[in-house]
Every structure is written in C-alpha cells, then in structure tokens.
Amino acid sequence: MNIDRGMLRRVAHLARLEVKESEEEALIASLTEVLTWMEQLDEIDTSDVEPLTHMGEAVDALREDVVRETITHEQALANAPQHDENYFRVPKVME
Amino acid sequence: MKFYRSFADVEADLRAGAVTCRQLVDHYLHRIQTHTHLNAFVAVYADEAQTRAAEIDQKIALGTAGRLAGMVLGIKDLLCYAGHGVQGGSRILDGFTSQITATAVQRLLDEDAILIGRQNCDEFGMGSSNENSAFGPVRNAADPTRVPGGSSGGSAVAVQADLCFASIGTDTGGSVRQPAAFCGVVGMKPTYGRVSRWGLLAYASSFDTIGPITHSVADAASLLEIMAGADDWDATASARPVPAYSQQLTLDRPLKIGYLREALEGPGVDAAIQQRLGETIDLLRKDGYVVEAVDLSLTRHALPTYYILTTAEVSSNLSRYDGVRYGYRSPAATDLESLYKKSRVEGFGAEAQRRILLGTFVLSASYYDAYYTKAQKVRRLVREETERVLQMYDVLLCPTTPTTAFRLGEKTTDPMQMFLADVFTVQANVTGLPAISIPAGTDESGLPIGLQVLGRAFQEQELFAFSQYLHLKLTT
C-alpha cells in the first residue's frame, strides 16, 4: 500500500490530528512500510473464515436495569480544562 | 533491611515482630529516593503509604488484617486509583485525577495491600521499551544504558530494583511479560477476561489484560487470585469461579510440553537465549517430561494481525481524548476543530499519533475489509491453530523475547525492529490465552533472560504450578 500526501491528510483529519508539512514525508514512508508489512496476511486463505469479533465467552449477560449514580455532576466537570457551573466550555461553534 | 523476594518471608517476619509495615514502607521510600535515575515512578504516595502502613500494623496486632497485609505495591500509570492522578504516560491527561478505583486495584486494597505510587510506562501501553512516555524513559537496573522493556517498564524495574515488593502492570501484546524478562522478574498475563478491565485506561479492548509482576510464581498466583473474577462494571470479565491458585502450586500429573521449534532453531533469536531454552528442555526431559518440538505455521502472522487490530482499537479508544471533557487542552485553539486537533497533536506523543493514523486508515471505508476484517479472520485461525496444539500439549514453552534488553535509543528510529521485540508475546494476546515469563538466568553480559510458558484458556492453575516447578528448577 502506497500512502500519498492527500491520503495522509484525509486520514489525519478523520483522526482529528494535524501533520506538519516538514514531517509528512517521513510519516508517509513509515506508514507505507508498516501497511506493506501488514499485507503479508494476504498469503493466508481466509475465504471460509468468519471474523473473530468477540474474545469473551459470555453472551448476552443480562441484569435488571437499576438506576444508580456513578459520579456526581460536580465530579463529571472536575477534570474539565474549562467549565462553568453546568457545562463543559468550548470555543463558540455558531456565530 | 533485607531484599524480600517472597511474601511468605515478609509475613513470617511480620509475625515474628522482626519488621513492621511502616518499616517496609520506609525502606521502599528510601530506595525509590536513591534510585530516581531509573525513572520508575511518576508519583510516590509517601505520606499516605506511611499512614496506611501504621493502620495495617494495628490491624496485624489485632489479628484483623487482610491477606496482603505488609505487601507494598506499585501500580502502572494506566490503572485508576480514586483521588490520585493517572495519565497513561501521556501529556494528554496532564492534571487528570481518577474518580474511580480500578476493580483489580480495589480488591488488592480490600486485602490491605499498601500502594506506594504509580509507575512509568509507554504512552497508553504502546511500546516495547518504555521510551514512549511523557515522563521520559525508564532505565533497566541491570544496566542503566539499556531499556527495561515495555510498556510496563517502570513496574518491572521497580520490582527488579527493590523499590516495591510487587507491581501491577497491564499486558496488551506482552507489556507485562516482556519487561519482566528484560528485568529478571516474573510477569504474568492471565486469560482475557479473567481480571476485570474496569478502571484500566483502554488501549486495545479485545487484547488488554491486567497482570502481576513479582519475584516469585507463588506471589503472582496470590495476586491474580485476589484480582480475578466477575465484576458488575465489566461485562467481558468472566463469571467462571476463581480457583485458589496459590494453594495448588504442585503439579498433580506429568505434563506434556511443546516447545516452539523456530524459537530454538530459527534465525533472529540470540544464541544465549536459544542455549538457555535448549538446556531447559534437557532439564525437563531428565525429570521425565515429554517435551516435543511444535511448529505453529501462523506464528509469523500473529504480529501483523496484532498491529492491525490494536491500531484500529486504539484509534477508536483514544478518540475520547479531545481536550473538551478532561485532560490537556491546547491554548492555541481558535475554534472547535482546532481545539480537537491541536490538543491531540500537542498531547499525544509521536508513536501514539502514528498508531492512531494507522488505525484510522485500516478502519476507513475503502480499506476496512482488506485490513481490519482480514486480521479478524486471521485472528480466528491463529486461535484455532494454537488451541489445536494445546489439545496435544498441556503447555507451550518458548523464549519471552528474541533478545535481551537493548540499548536506549537503539530501536526508536526503526518501528519495525521495535515490533519484533513482541514476536513471542503477542500470540497470547491474539488468542486470549494465559502466559507467564519466568527468569532463566542471564546472557554473557549479565542481562536477564526470560522463558515464557503459554497455557490453555482459564487453566492458570496448571500454568502457575508448572511455572513454579520450572522457576525453582532454573534458579537452583
């Protein structure tokens, strides 16, 4: 898999990251190398194999739906970089 | 103060009045202070540990103490402890205070363990050398120019250097066993789901496990038996009853052992490690064990499978760190999108960002099937093949790592070389099976060698009993 600049920028945006222009080339090389290495899985025939999606053995563990408090409103806000009495604060989204 | 390597010795001395919990804590605090160059701890709870030690000394006098009274523990900086900081070795959680205590940690506290501090690690568990930490690298006490392994590097070094009695680490691809091998201590990864992940900062949720780092197999068994078991807060934690591992450390039948042929004969493994594996096989045969070579055709593919799936999971798990609700927020943000991006770029280290990008790529609509689904299919094949072999053999033996501890900076510029440090450990995480690393002497430079034993799902009991026997055999 060959990553190009446009692809890197799209993926970075999806991941909400930014790549400095000066670092793009090295990162493209490194991602291309790893993805190419990952492609060795293509050697394995998996045409009749179901993907393994859950590692646990439990299926549908059910319990009563009970209301309980995990953390308080104040606690929920306590670690926020910026908040007021009730809400997290972020830069204005709409003018 | 003597260097305690067995909790039975600590308990005997506590009973005899030869030592107190307070003295033990003071000893470890002093050791931590005189070994700051190792960079093993990112926070030390000195006053609290001293106060708690005095309380537990009282309990011992009254006969009301729990099973871990006198055990001084450190926890990896990925495990939550209410009222205390936790940041997964990352700048993105600067200043974050836990509001919950991890279930595993709470169960240890309930048995009167003393927590002395939290330990340095690779960012969110991503690394094999403990060089990817916002707190700087950890150094191996056997040779401070070398890495301790990762990602639970600080936790392994703390036990190695007698900075605490035992540590609790986490293992997603070898993060307990690989540093344990590099540092000459015991590291145990339980079956996936054996220990609740509640309160563990997520790296790759279908791989993450919590495990003990100790000097002895018996103490690893005690710690696991206390941490393991069902938990209302983690639906993936198994409801199977937890056997009293520490009470059943004698094998009740002769085991049949398979060893990885490629690890003994193939390229890419240090000669000293292959020699040690060969000697161990001879020792076992002399003791009457059946030991046979095993070929796992998919071993080579376990590593790329691991990296596709874990980068996918980490890109998803780390999306929660956005500078809004907790942790670091960039002062350079001008609007909401730049708040997300700048906070994440300034908050995450280079390796974390690289893996997030890889994971986002393999999960992107056009490539999802070719990478992510493909890896999930191969994961099933790897598990089936390993389980087939484990129907013929009770346990599998191989080195924990292909080399002994490498030098700081030696592999940081070549991620592919760094990945290979995990070649023998990822199998247990891809399959969910339990595995343990046992110290097995040193190479010609005096660097520790570790041997790994892999067992059947939820058969930790047998794994511990065999490892206990093997450990004694290798150290006497």
Coordinates of C-alpha atoms in Angstrom, one line a residue:
Chain A
M1 CA 0.0 0.0 0.0
N2 CA 1.4 3.3 -1.0
I3 CA 0.2 6.3 1.0
D4 CA 0.3 9.7 -0.7
R5 CA 0.1 13.1 0.7
G6 CA -3.6 13.5 0.1
M7 CA -4.4 10.2 1.8
L8 CA -2.3 11.1 4.8
R9 CA -4.1 14.4 5.1
R10 CA -7.5 12.8 4.9
V11 CA -6.7 10.2 7.5
A12 CA -5.2 12.8 9.8
H13 CA -8.3 14.9 9.5
L14 CA -10.5 11.8 10.3
A15 CA -8.4 11.2 13.3
R16 CA -8.5 14.9 14.3
L17 CA -4.7 15.1 14.1
E18 CA -2.6 17.5 12.1
V19 CA 0.7 16.6 10.4
K20 CA 3.3 19.3 10.0
E21 CA 4.4 19.6 6.3
S22 CA 8.0 19.1 7.3
E23 CA 7.1 15.7 8.8
E24 CA 4.8 14.4 6.0
E25 CA 7.5 12.7 4.0
A26 CA 8.9 10.7 6.9
L27 CA 5.5 9.7 8.1
I28 CA 4.4 8.6 4.6
A29 CA 7.4 6.4 4.4
S30 CA 6.8 4.9 7.8
L31 CA 3.1 4.3 7.3
T32 CA 3.7 2.7 3.9
E33 CA 6.3 0.4 5.3
V34 CA 4.0 -0.8 8.1
L35 CA 1.0 -1.2 5.9
T36 CA 3.0 -3.2 3.3
W37 CA 4.3 -5.4 6.1
M38 CA 0.7 -5.9 7.3
E39 CA -0.3 -7.1 3.8
Q40 CA 1.6 -10.4 4.4
L41 CA -1.8 -11.6 5.8
D42 CA -2.9 -11.8 2.2
E43 CA -0.8 -15.0 2.0
I44 CA -3.4 -16.7 4.1
D45 CA -6.6 -18.1 2.6
T46 CA -9.5 -16.8 4.7
S47 CA -12.3 -17.3 2.2
D48 CA -14.3 -19.6 4.5
V49 CA -13.4 -18.0 7.8
E50 CA -15.7 -15.9 10.0
P51 CA -14.0 -12.9 11.5
L52 CA -13.4 -13.3 15.3
T53 CA -15.1 -10.2 16.8
H54 CA -15.5 -11.1 20.4
M55 CA -12.9 -12.6 22.7
G56 CA -15.0 -13.2 25.7
E57 CA -17.2 -16.3 26.2
A58 CA -20.1 -14.5 27.7
V59 CA -23.1 -14.0 25.5
D60 CA -26.0 -11.7 26.5
A61 CA -25.2 -11.4 30.2
L62 CA -28.5 -9.8 31.4
R63 CA -29.2 -8.0 34.6
E64 CA -32.0 -5.8 36.0
D65 CA -31.9 -2.2 34.8
V66 CA -31.1 -0.4 38.1
V67 CA -30.7 3.3 38.4
R68 CA -27.5 4.2 40.3
E69 CA -25.2 7.1 40.4
T70 CA -21.7 6.6 39.1
I71 CA -20.2 10.1 39.6
T72 CA -21.9 13.4 40.5
H73 CA -22.4 16.3 38.2
E74 CA -19.6 18.2 40.0
Q75 CA -17.2 15.3 39.6
A76 CA -18.0 15.0 36.0
L77 CA -16.9 18.6 35.5
A78 CA -14.0 18.5 37.9
N79 CA -11.4 17.3 35.3
A80 CA -12.5 19.6 32.5
P81 CA -10.0 22.2 31.2
Q82 CA -12.8 24.7 31.1
H83 CA -16.3 24.6 32.5
D84 CA -19.0 26.7 34.1
E85 CA -21.5 25.5 36.8
N86 CA -23.3 23.2 34.5
Y87 CA -21.4 22.6 31.2
F88 CA -18.1 22.0 29.5
R89 CA -16.9 25.1 27.8
V90 CA -15.6 25.1 24.2
P91 CA -15.0 27.9 21.6
K92 CA -18.1 29.2 20.0
V93 CA -19.4 26.8 17.3
M94 CA -22.0 29.1 15.7
E95 CA -21.9 32.9 15.3
Chain B
M1 CA 16.5 -4.3 55.5
K2 CA 16.7 -7.5 53.5
F3 CA 15.7 -7.8 49.9
Y4 CA 12.4 -9.6 50.2
R5 CA 11.6 -11.9 47.2
S6 CA 8.8 -13.9 48.8
F7 CA 5.8 -12.7 50.6
A8 CA 5.9 -15.7 52.9
D9 CA 9.2 -14.3 54.2
V10 CA 7.6 -10.9 54.7
E11 CA 4.7 -12.5 56.6
A12 CA 7.0 -14.6 58.7
D13 CA 9.0 -11.5 59.8
L14 CA 5.8 -9.5 60.4
R15 CA 4.6 -12.3 62.7
A16 CA 7.9 -12.6 64.5
G17 CA 8.0 -8.8 65.0
A18 CA 11.2 -8.6 63.1
V19 CA 9.8 -6.0 60.8
T20 CA 6.7 -3.7 60.6
C21 CA 4.7 -2.5 57.6
R22 CA 5.8 1.0 58.5
Q23 CA 9.5 -0.1 58.3
L24 CA 8.8 -1.8 55.0
V25 CA 7.2 1.3 53.5
D26 CA 10.1 3.5 54.8
H27 CA 12.6 1.1 53.2
Y28 CA 10.9 1.2 49.8
L29 CA 10.5 5.0 50.0
H30 CA 14.2 5.3 50.7
R31 CA 15.1 3.0 47.8
I32 CA 12.8 5.0 45.5
Q33 CA 14.6 8.2 46.6
T34 CA 18.0 6.8 45.9
H35 CA 17.1 5.3 42.6
T36 CA 15.3 8.2 40.8
H37 CA 17.7 7.9 37.9
L38 CA 15.8 4.7 36.9
N39 CA 12.7 6.9 36.5
A40 CA 10.4 4.0 37.5
F41 CA 7.8 6.0 39.5
V42 CA 5.9 9.0 38.2
A43 CA 4.2 9.7 41.5
V44 CA 5.0 8.4 45.0
Y45 CA 2.4 8.3 47.7
A46 CA 4.8 8.7 50.6
D47 CA 2.6 10.1 53.4
E48 CA -0.4 8.1 52.5
A49 CA 1.6 4.8 52.4
Q50 CA 3.2 5.6 55.8
T51 CA -0.2 6.3 57.4
R52 CA -1.8 3.2 55.9
A53 CA 1.2 1.1 57.0
A54 CA 0.7 2.3 60.6
E55 CA -3.0 1.4 60.3
I56 CA -2.2 -2.1 58.9
D57 CA 0.4 -2.6 61.7
Q58 CA -2.5 -2.0 64.1
K59 CA -4.7 -4.5 62.3
I60 CA -2.0 -7.1 62.4
A61 CA -1.6 -6.6 66.1
L62 CA -5.4 -7.0 66.5
G63 CA -5.5 -10.1 64.2
T64 CA -7.9 -8.4 61.7
A65 CA -5.5 -7.8 58.8
G66 CA -6.2 -8.9 55.2
R67 CA -4.3 -11.4 53.2
L68 CA -2.0 -8.8 51.7
A69 CA -1.1 -7.0 54.9
G70 CA 2.5 -6.0 54.5
M71 CA 2.6 -6.1 50.7
V72 CA 3.8 -2.9 49.3
L73 CA 2.7 -2.5 45.7
G74 CA 3.2 -0.1 42.8
I75 CA 0.7 0.3 40.0
K76 CA 1.2 1.1 36.4
D77 CA 0.1 4.6 35.3
L78 CA -2.8 3.1 33.4
L79 CA -4.7 1.9 36.4
C80 CA -7.1 4.2 38.2
Y81 CA -7.0 4.9 41.9
A82 CA -9.6 7.3 43.1
G83 CA -8.3 10.7 44.2
H84 CA -5.0 10.1 42.5
G85 CA -3.5 11.2 39.2
V86 CA -3.4 8.8 36.2
Q87 CA -2.2 9.7 32.8
G88 CA -1.1 6.6 31.0
G89 CA 2.4 8.1 30.4
S90 CA 0.7 10.8 28.2
R91 CA 0.7 14.5 28.3
I92 CA -2.9 14.5 27.1
L93 CA -4.1 13.5 30.6
D94 CA -2.0 16.2 32.3
G95 CA -3.5 17.0 35.7
F96 CA -6.2 14.3 35.5
T97 CA -7.5 12.9 38.8
S98 CA -9.2 9.5 38.9
Q99 CA -12.7 9.4 40.2
I100 CA -12.9 5.7 40.4
T101 CA -10.6 2.9 41.5
A102 CA -9.9 0.0 39.2
T103 CA -11.7 -3.2 40.3
A104 CA -8.4 -5.1 40.4
V105 CA -6.8 -2.4 42.5
Q106 CA -9.7 -2.1 44.8
R107 CA -9.6 -5.9 45.5
L108 CA -5.9 -5.6 46.5
L109 CA -6.7 -2.6 48.8
D110 CA -9.5 -4.6 50.4
E111 CA -6.9 -7.2 51.4
D112 CA -4.8 -4.5 52.9
A113 CA -2.1 -4.0 50.2
I114 CA -0.3 -0.7 50.5
L115 CA 0.0 1.4 47.3
I116 CA 3.3 3.3 47.3
G117 CA 3.0 5.0 43.9
R118 CA 2.3 4.8 40.2
Q119 CA 4.8 3.7 37.7
N120 CA 6.1 5.0 34.4
C121 CA 5.0 3.2 31.2
D122 CA 4.8 3.7 27.4
E123 CA 2.1 6.0 26.4
F124 CA -1.3 4.2 26.9
G125 CA 0.7 0.9 26.8
M126 CA 2.1 1.5 23.3
G127 CA 5.7 0.5 23.2
S128 CA 8.2 -2.2 23.9
S129 CA 11.0 -0.2 25.6
N130 CA 9.4 2.4 27.8
E131 CA 10.8 5.2 25.7
N132 CA 7.4 6.5 24.6
S133 CA 6.5 8.2 27.9
A134 CA 5.8 11.8 28.5
F135 CA 7.7 11.3 31.7
G136 CA 10.9 10.2 29.9
P137 CA 12.4 6.8 29.5
V138 CA 12.8 4.2 32.3
R139 CA 16.2 2.6 32.7
N140 CA 17.0 -1.1 33.4
A141 CA 18.6 -1.6 36.8
A142 CA 20.8 -4.4 35.4
D143 CA 22.4 -1.9 33.1
P144 CA 21.1 1.7 33.1
T145 CA 22.2 2.3 29.5
R146 CA 19.6 -0.3 28.5
V147 CA 15.8 -0.3 28.3
P148 CA 13.6 -2.1 30.8
G149 CA 11.2 -3.3 28.1
G150 CA 7.7 -2.0 27.8
S151 CA 5.1 -1.0 28.2
S152 CA 5.1 -1.8 31.9
G153 CA 8.8 -0.8 32.2
G154 CA 8.6 1.2 35.4
S155 CA 6.6 -1.6 37.0
A156 CA 9.2 -4.3 36.2
V157 CA 12.2 -2.1 37.2
A158 CA 10.5 -1.2 40.5
V159 CA 10.4 -4.9 41.4
Q160 CA 13.8 -5.7 40.0
A161 CA 15.5 -2.8 42.0
D162 CA 13.6 -3.5 45.2
L163 CA 11.6 -0.2 45.0
C164 CA 8.4 -2.0 46.0
F165 CA 7.6 -5.6 46.7
A166 CA 5.5 -6.3 43.6
S167 CA 3.8 -4.3 40.8
I168 CA 0.5 -4.5 38.9
G169 CA 1.0 -4.0 35.1
T170 CA -1.1 -4.4 32.0
D171 CA -0.4 -6.6 29.0
T172 CA -1.9 -6.0 25.6
G173 CA 0.9 -7.6 23.5
G174 CA 3.5 -8.6 26.0
S175 CA 3.6 -5.5 28.2
V176 CA 3.9 -7.4 31.5
R177 CA 6.0 -10.4 30.3
Q178 CA 8.5 -8.6 28.0
P179 CA 9.7 -6.1 30.6
A180 CA 9.6 -8.9 33.3
A181 CA 12.0 -10.9 31.0
F182 CA 14.3 -7.9 30.5
C183 CA 14.4 -7.2 34.2
G184 CA 14.8 -10.8 35.5
V185 CA 11.4 -11.0 37.3
V186 CA 8.2 -12.9 37.0
G187 CA 5.4 -11.4 34.8
M188 CA 2.0 -13.0 34.4
K189 CA -0.7 -12.3 31.8
P190 CA -4.0 -14.0 32.6
T191 CA -6.6 -15.3 30.2
Y192 CA -8.5 -12.4 28.5
G193 CA -11.5 -11.6 30.7
R194 CA -10.0 -13.3 33.9
V195 CA -9.5 -9.9 35.5
S196 CA -12.0 -7.0 35.1
R197 CA -10.7 -4.1 33.0
W198 CA -12.8 -1.6 34.9
G199 CA -10.6 1.4 35.7
L200 CA -7.9 0.4 33.2
L201 CA -7.3 3.1 30.6
A202 CA -8.1 1.4 27.4
Y203 CA -5.5 0.7 24.7
A204 CA -7.0 -2.2 22.7
S205 CA -10.0 -3.5 24.5
S206 CA -10.1 -7.0 22.9
F207 CA -6.5 -7.6 24.0
D208 CA -6.0 -5.7 27.3
T209 CA -5.3 -7.6 30.5
I210 CA -4.0 -6.8 33.9
G211 CA -1.3 -8.9 35.5
P212 CA 1.2 -9.0 38.4
I213 CA 5.0 -8.6 38.3
T214 CA 6.7 -10.3 41.2
H215 CA 9.9 -12.2 42.2
S216 CA 8.1 -15.5 42.7
V217 CA 5.4 -17.5 40.9
A218 CA 3.6 -18.1 44.3
D219 CA 3.2 -14.3 44.8
A220 CA 1.9 -13.9 41.2
A221 CA -0.6 -16.6 41.9
S222 CA -1.8 -14.9 45.1
L223 CA -2.2 -11.5 43.4
L224 CA -4.1 -12.9 40.4
E225 CA -6.4 -14.9 42.6
I226 CA -7.4 -11.7 44.5
M227 CA -7.7 -9.6 41.4
A228 CA -9.6 -12.1 39.2
G229 CA -13.3 -12.8 39.0
A230 CA -16.7 -11.4 37.8
D231 CA -17.4 -7.7 38.0
D232 CA -20.6 -5.8 37.6
W233 CA -18.6 -3.0 35.9
D234 CA -17.1 -5.1 33.1
A235 CA -19.4 -7.3 31.1
T236 CA -16.4 -9.0 29.5
A237 CA -15.0 -10.2 32.9
S238 CA -15.6 -13.9 33.1
A239 CA -18.0 -15.3 35.6
R240 CA -16.1 -18.5 36.0
P241 CA -15.1 -19.2 39.6
V242 CA -11.6 -18.3 40.5
P243 CA -9.5 -21.2 41.9
A244 CA -7.2 -20.7 44.8
Y245 CA -4.1 -20.7 42.6
S246 CA -1.7 -20.1 45.4
Q247 CA -2.9 -23.1 47.3
Q248 CA -2.4 -25.5 44.4
L249 CA 1.1 -24.9 43.2
T250 CA 2.1 -28.6 43.0
L251 CA 1.5 -30.5 39.7
D252 CA -0.8 -33.4 40.2
R253 CA 0.1 -35.1 36.9
P254 CA 3.1 -35.2 34.5
L255 CA 2.6 -32.6 31.8
K256 CA 3.3 -32.9 28.1
I257 CA 5.2 -29.9 26.9
G258 CA 5.6 -28.5 23.4
Y259 CA 8.3 -26.0 22.5
L260 CA 8.4 -23.7 19.5
R261 CA 10.9 -25.2 17.1
E262 CA 11.5 -22.0 15.3
A263 CA 12.5 -20.3 18.6
L264 CA 15.1 -22.9 19.3
E265 CA 16.5 -23.4 15.8
G266 CA 15.4 -20.4 13.7
P267 CA 17.1 -17.1 13.0
G268 CA 16.5 -13.9 14.8
V269 CA 16.9 -15.3 18.4
D270 CA 20.0 -14.6 20.5
A271 CA 22.3 -17.6 20.8
A272 CA 22.4 -17.3 24.6
I273 CA 18.6 -17.4 24.7
Q274 CA 18.4 -20.4 22.4
Q275 CA 21.1 -22.1 24.5
R276 CA 19.1 -21.5 27.7
L277 CA 15.9 -22.8 26.1
G278 CA 17.8 -25.9 24.9
E279 CA 19.2 -26.5 28.4
T280 CA 15.7 -26.1 29.9
I281 CA 14.3 -28.7 27.5
D282 CA 17.1 -31.1 28.6
L283 CA 16.4 -30.5 32.3
L284 CA 12.7 -31.2 31.7
R285 CA 13.4 -34.4 29.8
K286 CA 15.7 -35.5 32.6
D287 CA 12.9 -35.0 35.0
G288 CA 10.7 -37.3 32.9
Y289 CA 8.7 -34.8 31.0
V290 CA 7.7 -35.4 27.4
V291 CA 9.0 -32.4 25.5
E292 CA 8.4 -32.1 21.8
A293 CA 9.0 -29.6 19.0
V294 CA 6.0 -27.8 17.7
D295 CA 5.5 -25.8 14.5
L296 CA 2.9 -23.1 14.5
S297 CA 2.6 -22.1 10.9
L298 CA 0.8 -18.9 11.8
T299 CA 3.2 -17.5 14.4
R300 CA 4.7 -15.1 11.9
H301 CA 1.3 -13.8 11.1
A302 CA 0.3 -13.1 14.7
L303 CA 2.4 -10.0 14.8
P304 CA 0.8 -8.1 11.8
T305 CA -2.6 -9.4 13.0
Y306 CA -1.9 -7.8 16.4
Y307 CA -0.8 -4.5 14.9
I308 CA -3.8 -4.1 12.5
L309 CA -6.3 -4.9 15.3
T310 CA -4.7 -2.9 18.1
T311 CA -4.1 0.2 16.0
A312 CA -7.7 0.0 14.9
E313 CA -8.9 -0.3 18.5
V314 CA -6.6 2.4 19.8
S315 CA -7.7 4.9 17.2
S316 CA -11.2 4.3 18.5
N317 CA -10.3 4.3 22.2
L318 CA -8.2 7.4 22.1
S319 CA -10.8 9.4 20.3
R320 CA -12.2 10.3 23.7
Y321 CA -9.2 12.5 24.4
D322 CA -10.4 15.6 22.6
G323 CA -9.5 18.4 25.0
V324 CA -13.1 19.0 25.9
R325 CA -14.1 17.0 29.0
Y326 CA -10.8 16.2 30.7
G327 CA -7.1 16.4 30.3
Y328 CA -4.9 18.7 28.2
R329 CA -6.4 21.5 26.0
S330 CA -4.2 23.4 23.7
P331 CA -4.0 27.2 24.4
A332 CA -3.6 27.7 20.6
A333 CA -7.1 26.6 19.7
T334 CA -9.2 29.1 17.9
D335 CA -12.3 27.1 17.0
L336 CA -13.8 23.7 17.9
E337 CA -12.0 21.8 15.2
S338 CA -8.6 23.3 16.0
L339 CA -9.3 22.6 19.7
Y340 CA -9.6 18.9 18.9
K341 CA -6.6 18.8 16.6
K342 CA -4.2 21.0 18.4
S343 CA -5.0 19.4 21.8
R344 CA -4.4 15.9 20.3
V345 CA -1.3 16.8 18.4
E346 CA 0.3 18.6 21.4
G347 CA -1.0 16.0 23.9
F348 CA -0.1 12.7 22.2
G349 CA 3.4 11.5 21.6
A350 CA 4.8 10.5 18.2
E351 CA 4.2 6.8 18.5
A352 CA 0.6 7.2 19.7
Q353 CA -0.1 9.5 16.8
R354 CA 1.4 7.1 14.3
R355 CA -0.7 4.2 15.6
I356 CA -3.9 6.4 15.6
L357 CA -3.2 7.2 12.0
L358 CA -2.6 3.5 11.1
G359 CA -5.8 2.5 13.0
T360 CA -7.8 5.2 11.3
F361 CA -6.5 4.0 7.9
V362 CA -7.3 0.3 8.5
L363 CA -10.8 1.2 9.6
S364 CA -11.5 3.7 6.8
A365 CA -14.3 2.7 4.5
S366 CA -12.2 1.7 1.4
Y367 CA -9.7 -0.4 3.3
Y368 CA -11.7 -1.9 6.2
D369 CA -12.2 -5.3 4.7
A370 CA -8.7 -5.6 3.3
Y371 CA -7.0 -4.9 6.6
Y372 CA -9.4 -5.0 9.6
T373 CA -11.8 -7.8 8.6
K374 CA -8.9 -9.8 7.2
A375 CA -7.0 -9.5 10.5
Q376 CA -10.1 -10.6 12.4
K377 CA -10.3 -13.7 10.3
V378 CA -6.6 -14.5 10.7
R379 CA -7.1 -13.9 14.4
R380 CA -9.6 -16.8 14.4
L381 CA -7.2 -19.0 12.5
V382 CA -4.3 -18.2 14.9
R383 CA -6.5 -19.0 17.9
E384 CA -7.7 -22.3 16.3
E385 CA -4.2 -23.4 15.5
T386 CA -2.9 -22.6 18.9
E387 CA -5.8 -24.4 20.6
R388 CA -5.3 -27.4 18.4
V389 CA -1.7 -27.6 19.5
L390 CA -2.8 -27.1 23.2
Q391 CA -5.0 -30.2 22.8
M392 CA -1.8 -32.2 22.3
Y393 CA 0.3 -30.4 24.8
D394 CA -0.5 -29.0 28.2
V395 CA 1.7 -26.0 27.9
L396 CA 3.9 -24.4 25.2
L397 CA 7.4 -23.2 26.0
C398 CA 9.4 -20.5 24.2
P399 CA 11.6 -17.6 25.0
T400 CA 9.7 -14.5 26.1
T401 CA 11.8 -12.2 23.9
P402 CA 14.2 -12.8 20.9
T403 CA 16.9 -10.7 22.5
T404 CA 17.9 -9.5 25.9
A405 CA 17.4 -5.8 26.9
F406 CA 18.6 -3.5 24.1
R407 CA 20.2 -0.1 24.5
L408 CA 18.2 3.1 24.9
G409 CA 17.7 4.7 21.5
E410 CA 18.8 1.6 19.7
K411 CA 15.4 0.9 18.1
T412 CA 13.5 4.2 18.4
T413 CA 14.1 5.1 14.7
D414 CA 13.0 1.7 13.4
P415 CA 9.5 0.8 14.5
M416 CA 9.6 -2.5 12.6
Q417 CA 12.6 -3.6 14.7
M418 CA 10.8 -2.5 17.8
F419 CA 7.7 -4.5 16.8
L420 CA 9.9 -7.7 16.7
A421 CA 10.5 -7.4 20.4
D422 CA 7.0 -8.7 20.8
V423 CA 7.2 -11.6 18.4
F424 CA 6.8 -14.3 21.0
T425 CA 4.4 -12.5 23.4
V426 CA 1.6 -11.3 21.0
Q427 CA 0.4 -14.9 20.5
A428 CA -1.1 -14.9 23.9
N429 CA -3.0 -11.7 23.3
V430 CA -4.1 -12.5 19.8
T431 CA -5.5 -15.8 21.2
G432 CA -6.6 -14.5 24.6
L433 CA -4.6 -17.3 26.3
P434 CA -2.7 -17.0 29.6
A435 CA 1.1 -16.9 29.7
I436 CA 3.9 -16.2 32.1
S437 CA 7.5 -15.1 31.9
I438 CA 10.0 -16.8 34.2
P439 CA 13.5 -15.6 34.9
A440 CA 16.0 -18.0 33.4
G441 CA 19.5 -16.7 34.1
T442 CA 21.5 -14.2 32.2
D443 CA 23.4 -13.9 28.9
E444 CA 27.2 -13.3 28.7
S445 CA 26.7 -9.6 29.5
G446 CA 24.7 -10.4 32.6
L447 CA 21.4 -9.3 31.1
P448 CA 18.4 -11.3 32.2
I449 CA 16.8 -13.9 30.0
G450 CA 13.1 -14.9 30.3
L451 CA 11.3 -18.0 29.3
Q452 CA 7.6 -18.0 28.5
V453 CA 5.0 -20.7 29.3
L454 CA 1.7 -20.4 27.5
G455 CA -1.3 -22.4 28.8
R456 CA -4.9 -23.2 27.9
A457 CA -7.7 -20.7 28.4
F458 CA -8.6 -20.3 32.1
Q459 CA -6.1 -23.0 33.1
E460 CA -4.0 -20.5 35.1
Q461 CA -3.8 -23.1 37.9
E462 CA -1.8 -25.6 35.9
L463 CA 0.3 -22.8 34.3
F464 CA 1.2 -21.5 37.8
A465 CA 2.0 -25.0 39.1
F466 CA 4.3 -25.8 36.2
S467 CA 5.9 -22.4 36.3
Q468 CA 6.6 -22.7 40.0
Y469 CA 8.4 -26.0 39.4
L470 CA 10.3 -24.6 36.4
H471 CA 11.3 -21.4 38.2
L472 CA 12.7 -23.4 41.1
K473 CA 14.5 -25.7 38.7
L474 CA 16.1 -22.8 36.8
T475 CA 17.2 -21.0 39.9
T476 CA 18.8 -23.9 41.8

